[in-house]
Amino acid sequence: MRILATGGAGYVGSAMVRLLVSRGFEVTVYDNLSKGFRAAVPADCLIEGDLAEGDKLRRVLKEHRIEVVAHFAGSITVGESMVNPRHYYRNNIGNSLVLLEAMQVSQVEKIIFSSTATVYAPVSQGVLTEESPLGPANPYAVSKYTIERMIEDFAAANGWSYVLLRYFNACGASSDGRYGEAHDPETHLIPQVLQAALGQREKISIFGADYDTPDGTCIRDYVHVDDLAEAHVLALKAVEAGKSYTYNVGTGTGNSVLEVIRAAEEVVGGKIPTEITGRRPGDTSRLVAGSERIKREWGWQPKYQTLTEIIETAWRWHREHPNGYQEKN
Ligand code: UDP
């Protein structure tokens, strides 16, 4: 199967690309390297290109005889989307439309999409299942929700098959410590906590301790990036068989911001300085996955079951690569 990974040099995309290459799949990465890293993927896979360049995209789909697109490319930060919604509508929705048009013209009829738990309406209790009501609460979430709808509509009209994977909080690094999370600026909790442990940051701001949760801080479902990558391998098999699916991908366990910090302190063996600040606009109090469907139907199981195991992998990456992927493209 010949696969095109848009945004395949990014954090989650590159984890899938490396896994597929190790298993003998034929993968082409299409990435503008605005956030991704050349060093994160095998050099011979990478084509530098922007989704907005429809002509180039069509050429790549044709020349590489692509059969399936795994669509990772997109902007991912809730807070940024609140202050710059235009960018999320342009970069996520606008460029996804260019991709779907290119697929239509090129008769590529299968797509796996990196969606998000934030498409669901906010809840303060329990887990989110695929039947939970949708209700995206910030421009990032609206952009992902809209792309899901676009894919469903293109699929219905053109006889395509698709898999929508709703990720919860991707985190962790490869077990050999070679590949990990690197964003600039870094906004995610776990990498920031580990940067504070390395003395690269003075302290961690806890964005709100007055939520309706047991310790007052937000709860998320932290899922290891390599477990997300495995879900894509299963998705490729399913989509190849011509069926469509929508699945949550998370561990089913929620951890609060304070629990993440405690677990990290245990892993690094030291105290991490914190301060409680105001809530971050766009945040919801609780996002925990009900992932029974993907477990039952595809046999997916997260290998990394605890926060401590996940943070240990991230800590090795941060310790050994304090400046991330140094050779910035
Ligand atoms: N968070 C925090 N301080 C930070 C970064 C994040 O308290 O410096 C919180 C954030 O409010 C959320 C959780 O940590 O509840 C995870 O945030 P992250 O940005 O890692 O992922 P998101 O859930 O936004 O995708």
Short mmCIF file of N, CA, C and O and ligand atoms in Angstrom, two decimals, residues 76 78 118 169 187-192 204-208 211 218-220 222 257 280 283-284 287, ligand 1:
data_model
loop_
_atom_site.label_atom_id
_atom_site.label_comp_id
_atom_site.label_asym_id
_atom_site.label_seq_id
_atom_site.Cartn_x
_atom_site.Cartn_y
_atom_site.Cartn_z
N ILE A 76 -2.34 23.04 15.88
CA ILE A 76 -2.87 22.16 16.94
C ILE A 76 -3.06 22.82 18.30
O ILE A 76 -3.31 22.13 19.27
N VAL A 78 -4.93 25.00 21.04
CA VAL A 78 -6.21 25.59 21.42
C VAL A 78 -6.07 27.09 21.70
O VAL A 78 -6.80 27.93 21.16
N THR A 118 -11.38 17.13 21.22
CA THR A 118 -12.06 18.40 21.47
C THR A 118 -13.27 18.61 20.54
O THR A 118 -13.95 19.62 20.66
N ASN A 169 -4.65 13.22 24.46
CA ASN A 169 -3.41 14.01 24.53
C ASN A 169 -2.17 13.18 24.18
O ASN A 169 -1.70 12.39 25.02
N THR A 187 4.07 24.60 24.02
CA THR A 187 2.90 24.98 24.84
C THR A 187 2.36 23.80 25.63
O THR A 187 1.56 23.97 26.53
N HIS A 188 2.79 22.58 25.30
CA HIS A 188 2.19 21.40 25.93
C HIS A 188 2.74 21.16 27.33
O HIS A 188 3.88 21.51 27.63
N LEU A 189 1.91 20.53 28.12
CA LEU A 189 2.23 20.42 29.55
C LEU A 189 3.47 19.57 29.81
O LEU A 189 4.41 20.03 30.48
N ILE A 190 3.49 18.32 29.33
CA ILE A 190 4.58 17.41 29.73
C ILE A 190 5.95 17.92 29.28
O ILE A 190 6.88 18.00 30.11
N PRO A 191 6.12 18.33 28.01
CA PRO A 191 7.44 18.85 27.66
C PRO A 191 7.85 20.07 28.48
O PRO A 191 9.02 20.21 28.86
N GLN A 192 6.88 20.93 28.78
CA GLN A 192 7.23 22.11 29.59
C GLN A 192 7.67 21.72 30.99
O GLN A 192 8.60 22.29 31.55
N ILE A 204 6.41 26.19 36.10
CA ILE A 204 5.24 25.81 35.30
C ILE A 204 4.03 26.59 35.79
O ILE A 204 3.76 26.64 37.00
N SER A 205 3.34 27.20 34.86
CA SER A 205 2.07 27.84 35.20
C SER A 205 0.97 26.78 35.15
O SER A 205 0.84 26.09 34.15
N ILE A 206 0.22 26.68 36.22
CA ILE A 206 -0.93 25.76 36.24
C ILE A 206 -2.14 26.61 35.85
O ILE A 206 -2.52 27.53 36.57
N PHE A 207 -2.70 26.28 34.69
CA PHE A 207 -3.75 27.13 34.13
C PHE A 207 -5.10 26.84 34.80
O PHE A 207 -5.96 26.18 34.23
N GLY A 208 -5.26 27.35 36.00
CA GLY A 208 -6.55 27.23 36.69
C GLY A 208 -6.58 26.07 37.66
O GLY A 208 -6.25 24.94 37.30
N TYR A 211 -11.31 24.42 38.61
CA TYR A 211 -12.23 23.64 37.78
C TYR A 211 -13.01 22.66 38.67
O TYR A 211 -12.59 22.35 39.79
N CYS A 218 -7.31 20.79 35.43
CA CYS A 218 -7.93 20.09 34.29
C CYS A 218 -7.45 18.65 34.17
O CYS A 218 -6.28 18.35 34.43
N ILE A 219 -8.35 17.82 33.70
CA ILE A 219 -8.04 16.40 33.52
C ILE A 219 -7.96 16.08 32.02
O ILE A 219 -8.82 16.49 31.24
N ARG A 220 -6.89 15.35 31.66
CA ARG A 220 -6.70 14.91 30.28
C ARG A 220 -6.34 13.43 30.27
O ARG A 220 -5.91 12.88 31.27
N TYR A 222 -3.73 11.08 28.72
CA TYR A 222 -2.42 11.15 28.07
C TYR A 222 -2.09 9.80 27.43
O TYR A 222 -1.97 8.80 28.13
N VAL A 257 -3.65 18.06 35.93
CA VAL A 257 -2.37 18.77 35.75
C VAL A 257 -1.47 18.50 36.96
O VAL A 257 -0.27 18.20 36.80
N ARG A 280 -6.73 29.03 31.01
CA ARG A 280 -6.35 29.33 29.64
C ARG A 280 -7.62 29.33 28.80
O ARG A 280 -8.36 28.35 28.80
N ASP A 283 -9.88 26.18 27.14
CA ASP A 283 -9.70 24.89 27.81
C ASP A 283 -11.02 24.34 28.34
O ASP A 283 -11.90 25.10 28.77
N THR A 284 -11.14 23.01 28.35
CA THR A 284 -12.29 22.37 28.99
C THR A 284 -11.76 21.56 30.17
O THR A 284 -10.60 21.16 30.18
N LEU A 287 -11.23 15.78 29.58
CA LEU A 287 -11.26 15.05 28.30
C LEU A 287 -10.68 13.67 28.55
O LEU A 287 -9.46 13.51 28.65
N1 UDP B 1 -1.48 23.22 31.06
C1 UDP B 1 -1.06 23.95 32.16
N2 UDP B 1 0.10 24.67 32.02
C2 UDP B 1 0.84 24.68 30.89
C3 UDP B 1 0.39 23.93 29.78
C4 UDP B 1 -0.77 23.22 29.91
O1 UDP B 1 -1.68 23.96 33.20
O2 UDP B 1 1.87 25.37 30.86
C5 UDP B 1 -2.72 22.42 31.16
C6 UDP B 1 -3.78 22.79 30.15
O3 UDP B 1 -4.61 23.80 30.67
C7 UDP B 1 -4.50 21.46 29.94
C8 UDP B 1 -3.42 20.41 30.18
O4 UDP B 1 -2.38 21.08 30.88
O5 UDP B 1 -5.48 21.29 30.92
C9 UDP B 1 -2.87 19.85 28.90
O6 UDP B 1 -2.54 20.92 28.07
P1 UDP B 1 -1.74 20.73 26.71
O7 UDP B 1 -1.48 22.10 26.16
O8 UDP B 1 -0.56 19.84 26.95
O9 UDP B 1 -2.73 19.91 25.78
P2 UDP B 1 -4.25 20.22 25.32
O10 UDP B 1 -5.11 19.49 26.30
O11 UDP B 1 -4.46 21.69 25.30
O12 UDP B 1 -4.30 19.61 23.97
#
